[in-house]
Amino acid sequence: DAAGVAAAQRMLALAQGAEGGPLTEHDLVLCLMSGGGSSLLTVPCHGLTLADKQRINRQLLASGAGIGDMNTVRKHLSAIKGGRLALACHPARVVTLAISDVPGDDVGVIASGPTVADASTCAQALAIAQRLGLVLPEAVWAGWRSGALETPKPGDARLSHGGQPHPVHLVATPQQSLEAAAEAARAAGISAHILSDEVEGESREVAKVHAAL
């Protein structure tokens, strides 16, 4: 919503030196990220409004698409996701502490990876949108076709410091949470079984599988 846009724009402004002047290679930026960041961290790309992004997000949620596909689209509609927050911090050192909520703990998917390089492309976002039948503004289709909305890629020197990529540390993951919950259950005398930390799909269908097991 509008509060998310204001907060995200404030983050970009701070990174770009709104207070204390521009960041330098001697500065350290700590970014704390968690699942849910994709919806809270919103700065529409050029040619897109907040209402457009809200409408597109509703389409994505209704499509049943996996989180990877959803975030590929989101990254290529944003001025802050997909490594762009880290670009704004350049040339400072950026250290990200992340709480994962995604299968496989892909740091590029957590909160749509605002501080890490993005391996996905405009072409992939376009293909996903076409497959899902998303209704998008013409400016988005044009930006994807031309590559104007492309994200910074692995190896981009602006996403490194001293020749090393900006570090990302996972401080909590779904697997850790599952193991902790199972340990607590077993301590209470309850038999606990961890099925997986990579279960994906429509919740009503996944629940049937869980119930059957």
Coordinates of C-alpha atoms in Angstrom, one line a residue:
D1 CA 0.0 0.0 0.0
A2 CA 1.0 3.7 0.1
A3 CA 2.8 3.2 3.4
G4 CA 4.9 0.5 1.9
V5 CA 5.8 2.8 -1.0
A6 CA 6.8 5.6 1.4
A7 CA 8.9 3.3 3.5
A8 CA 10.7 1.8 0.5
Q9 CA 11.4 5.2 -1.0
R10 CA 12.8 6.3 2.4
M11 CA 15.2 3.3 2.3
L12 CA 16.4 4.3 -1.2
A13 CA 16.8 7.9 -0.1
L14 CA 18.9 6.9 2.9
A15 CA 21.0 4.6 0.7
Q16 CA 21.6 7.4 -1.7
G17 CA 22.7 9.8 0.9
A18 CA 19.5 11.7 2.1
E19 CA 21.1 12.0 5.5
G20 CA 24.9 12.5 6.0
G21 CA 25.8 12.6 2.3
P22 CA 26.3 9.8 -0.2
L23 CA 27.6 6.5 1.0
T24 CA 31.3 5.7 0.4
E25 CA 33.4 2.5 0.2
H26 CA 34.1 3.0 3.9
D27 CA 30.4 2.7 4.9
L28 CA 28.7 -0.5 6.1
V29 CA 25.0 -1.1 5.3
L30 CA 23.2 -3.8 7.3
C31 CA 20.0 -5.0 5.6
L32 CA 17.6 -7.1 7.6
M33 CA 15.2 -9.0 5.3
S34 CA 12.5 -11.5 5.9
G35 CA 9.7 -13.3 4.0
G36 CA 6.9 -10.8 3.3
G37 CA 9.3 -8.2 2.1
S38 CA 8.0 -8.5 -1.5
S39 CA 4.7 -7.0 -0.6
L40 CA 6.0 -4.5 1.9
L41 CA 8.9 -3.2 -0.2
T42 CA 7.2 -1.5 -3.1
V43 CA 8.6 1.1 -5.5
P44 CA 6.9 0.7 -8.9
C45 CA 9.2 0.9 -11.9
H46 CA 9.0 3.8 -14.4
G47 CA 5.6 3.8 -16.1
L48 CA 3.8 1.8 -13.4
T49 CA 1.6 3.1 -10.6
L50 CA 0.9 1.6 -7.1
A51 CA -2.6 0.7 -8.3
D52 CA -1.1 -1.2 -11.3
K53 CA 1.2 -3.2 -9.0
Q54 CA -1.7 -4.0 -6.6
R55 CA -3.8 -5.2 -9.5
I56 CA -0.9 -7.3 -10.9
N57 CA -0.2 -8.8 -7.5
R58 CA -3.8 -9.9 -7.1
Q59 CA -3.5 -11.6 -10.5
L60 CA -0.3 -13.4 -9.4
L61 CA -1.9 -14.6 -6.2
A62 CA -5.0 -15.8 -8.0
S63 CA -2.9 -17.6 -10.6
G64 CA -1.5 -20.3 -8.2
A65 CA 2.0 -19.6 -9.5
G66 CA 5.0 -20.7 -7.4
I67 CA 6.9 -18.2 -5.4
G68 CA 9.8 -18.3 -7.8
D69 CA 7.7 -17.3 -10.8
M70 CA 5.9 -14.7 -8.8
N71 CA 9.1 -13.0 -7.7
T72 CA 10.6 -13.1 -11.2
V73 CA 7.7 -11.0 -12.3
R74 CA 7.8 -8.8 -9.2
K75 CA 11.5 -8.1 -9.6
H76 CA 11.0 -6.8 -13.1
L77 CA 8.3 -4.4 -12.1
S78 CA 10.2 -2.8 -9.3
A79 CA 12.7 0.0 -8.6
I80 CA 14.0 -1.6 -5.4
K81 CA 13.7 -5.4 -5.7
G82 CA 16.1 -7.8 -7.6
G83 CA 19.4 -6.2 -6.3
R84 CA 18.3 -2.6 -6.9
L85 CA 18.5 -1.6 -3.2
A86 CA 22.2 -2.8 -3.2
L87 CA 22.8 -0.8 -6.3
A88 CA 21.5 2.3 -4.5
C89 CA 24.0 1.5 -1.6
H90 CA 27.1 1.3 -4.0
P91 CA 30.0 1.7 -3.3
A92 CA 29.3 0.8 0.4
R93 CA 29.7 -2.7 1.8
V94 CA 26.3 -4.3 2.1
V95 CA 25.7 -7.2 4.6
T96 CA 22.2 -8.9 4.5
L97 CA 20.8 -10.9 7.4
A98 CA 17.8 -12.8 6.1
I99 CA 14.9 -14.9 7.5
S100 CA 13.9 -17.4 4.8
D101 CA 10.3 -18.3 4.1
V102 CA 10.9 -19.9 0.7
P103 CA 11.6 -23.5 -0.5
G104 CA 15.3 -24.1 -0.8
D105 CA 16.2 -20.8 1.0
D106 CA 17.1 -19.1 -2.3
V107 CA 18.4 -15.7 -1.2
G108 CA 17.3 -14.2 -4.5
V109 CA 13.7 -15.1 -3.8
I110 CA 13.5 -14.0 -0.1
A111 CA 11.7 -10.6 -0.2
S112 CA 12.5 -10.7 -4.0
G113 CA 16.2 -10.3 -3.3
P114 CA 16.6 -6.5 -3.0
T115 CA 20.3 -6.8 -2.0
V116 CA 21.4 -9.7 -4.2
A117 CA 22.1 -10.1 -7.9
D118 CA 19.2 -11.5 -9.9
A119 CA 19.7 -14.4 -12.3
S120 CA 16.2 -14.1 -13.7
T121 CA 15.5 -12.0 -16.8
C122 CA 13.0 -9.8 -18.5
A123 CA 12.4 -12.5 -21.0
Q124 CA 11.6 -15.0 -18.3
A125 CA 9.2 -12.5 -16.7
L126 CA 7.5 -12.0 -20.0
A127 CA 7.1 -15.7 -20.6
I128 CA 5.7 -16.3 -17.2
A129 CA 3.2 -13.4 -17.6
Q130 CA 2.1 -14.8 -21.0
R131 CA 1.7 -18.3 -19.6
L132 CA -0.4 -17.1 -16.7
G133 CA -2.4 -14.8 -18.8
L134 CA -1.6 -11.7 -16.8
V135 CA -3.1 -8.3 -17.9
L136 CA -0.3 -5.8 -17.8
P137 CA 0.1 -2.1 -18.9
E138 CA 1.7 -1.8 -22.3
A139 CA 4.7 0.0 -20.7
V140 CA 5.6 -3.2 -18.9
W141 CA 5.4 -5.4 -22.0
A142 CA 7.6 -2.9 -23.9
G143 CA 10.1 -2.6 -21.0
W144 CA 10.4 -6.4 -20.9
R145 CA 10.8 -6.8 -24.6
S146 CA 13.5 -4.1 -24.8
G147 CA 15.2 -5.1 -21.6
A148 CA 14.8 -1.7 -20.1
L149 CA 13.5 -3.2 -16.9
E150 CA 16.3 -5.7 -16.5
T151 CA 17.8 -6.3 -13.0
P152 CA 21.5 -6.4 -12.1
K153 CA 23.1 -9.8 -12.8
P154 CA 25.6 -12.0 -10.9
G155 CA 29.1 -10.7 -11.5
D156 CA 28.0 -7.0 -11.5
A157 CA 30.8 -5.2 -9.8
R158 CA 28.4 -2.8 -8.2
L159 CA 27.0 -5.6 -6.0
S160 CA 30.4 -6.4 -4.5
H161 CA 33.0 -4.8 -2.2
G162 CA 36.7 -5.3 -2.4
G163 CA 36.2 -7.8 -5.2
Q164 CA 33.9 -10.0 -3.1
P165 CA 30.1 -10.3 -3.6
H166 CA 28.1 -8.7 -0.8
P167 CA 27.5 -11.4 1.9
V168 CA 24.1 -12.8 2.8
H169 CA 23.6 -14.7 6.1
L170 CA 20.5 -16.8 6.7
V171 CA 19.7 -16.3 10.4
A172 CA 16.5 -18.4 10.3
T173 CA 15.1 -20.9 7.9
P174 CA 12.0 -23.1 7.5
Q175 CA 14.0 -26.3 8.1
Q176 CA 15.4 -24.8 11.4
S177 CA 11.8 -23.9 12.4
L178 CA 10.5 -27.4 11.6
E179 CA 13.3 -29.1 13.5
A180 CA 12.7 -26.8 16.6
A181 CA 8.9 -27.5 16.5
A182 CA 9.5 -31.3 16.1
E183 CA 12.0 -31.2 19.0
A184 CA 9.4 -29.4 21.2
A185 CA 6.7 -31.8 20.3
R186 CA 8.9 -34.8 21.0
A187 CA 9.9 -33.4 24.4
A188 CA 6.1 -33.3 25.1
G189 CA 5.8 -36.9 24.2
I190 CA 4.2 -36.3 20.8
S191 CA 5.5 -38.3 17.8
A192 CA 6.6 -35.8 15.2
H193 CA 7.5 -36.2 11.5
I194 CA 9.0 -33.6 9.3
L195 CA 7.7 -34.0 5.7
S196 CA 9.8 -31.4 3.9
D197 CA 10.7 -27.7 3.9
E198 CA 10.1 -27.6 0.2
V199 CA 6.4 -28.2 -0.1
E200 CA 4.8 -26.0 -2.7
G201 CA 1.4 -25.8 -4.3
E202 CA -2.3 -24.8 -3.8
S203 CA -2.8 -25.1 -0.1
R204 CA -6.2 -26.9 -0.4
E205 CA -4.5 -29.6 -2.5
V206 CA -1.3 -29.8 -0.3
A207 CA -3.6 -30.2 2.7
K208 CA -5.2 -33.3 1.2
V209 CA -1.7 -34.9 0.8
H210 CA -0.8 -34.0 4.4
A211 CA -4.1 -35.5 5.6
A212 CA -3.6 -38.7 3.6
L213 CA -0.1 -39.1 5.1

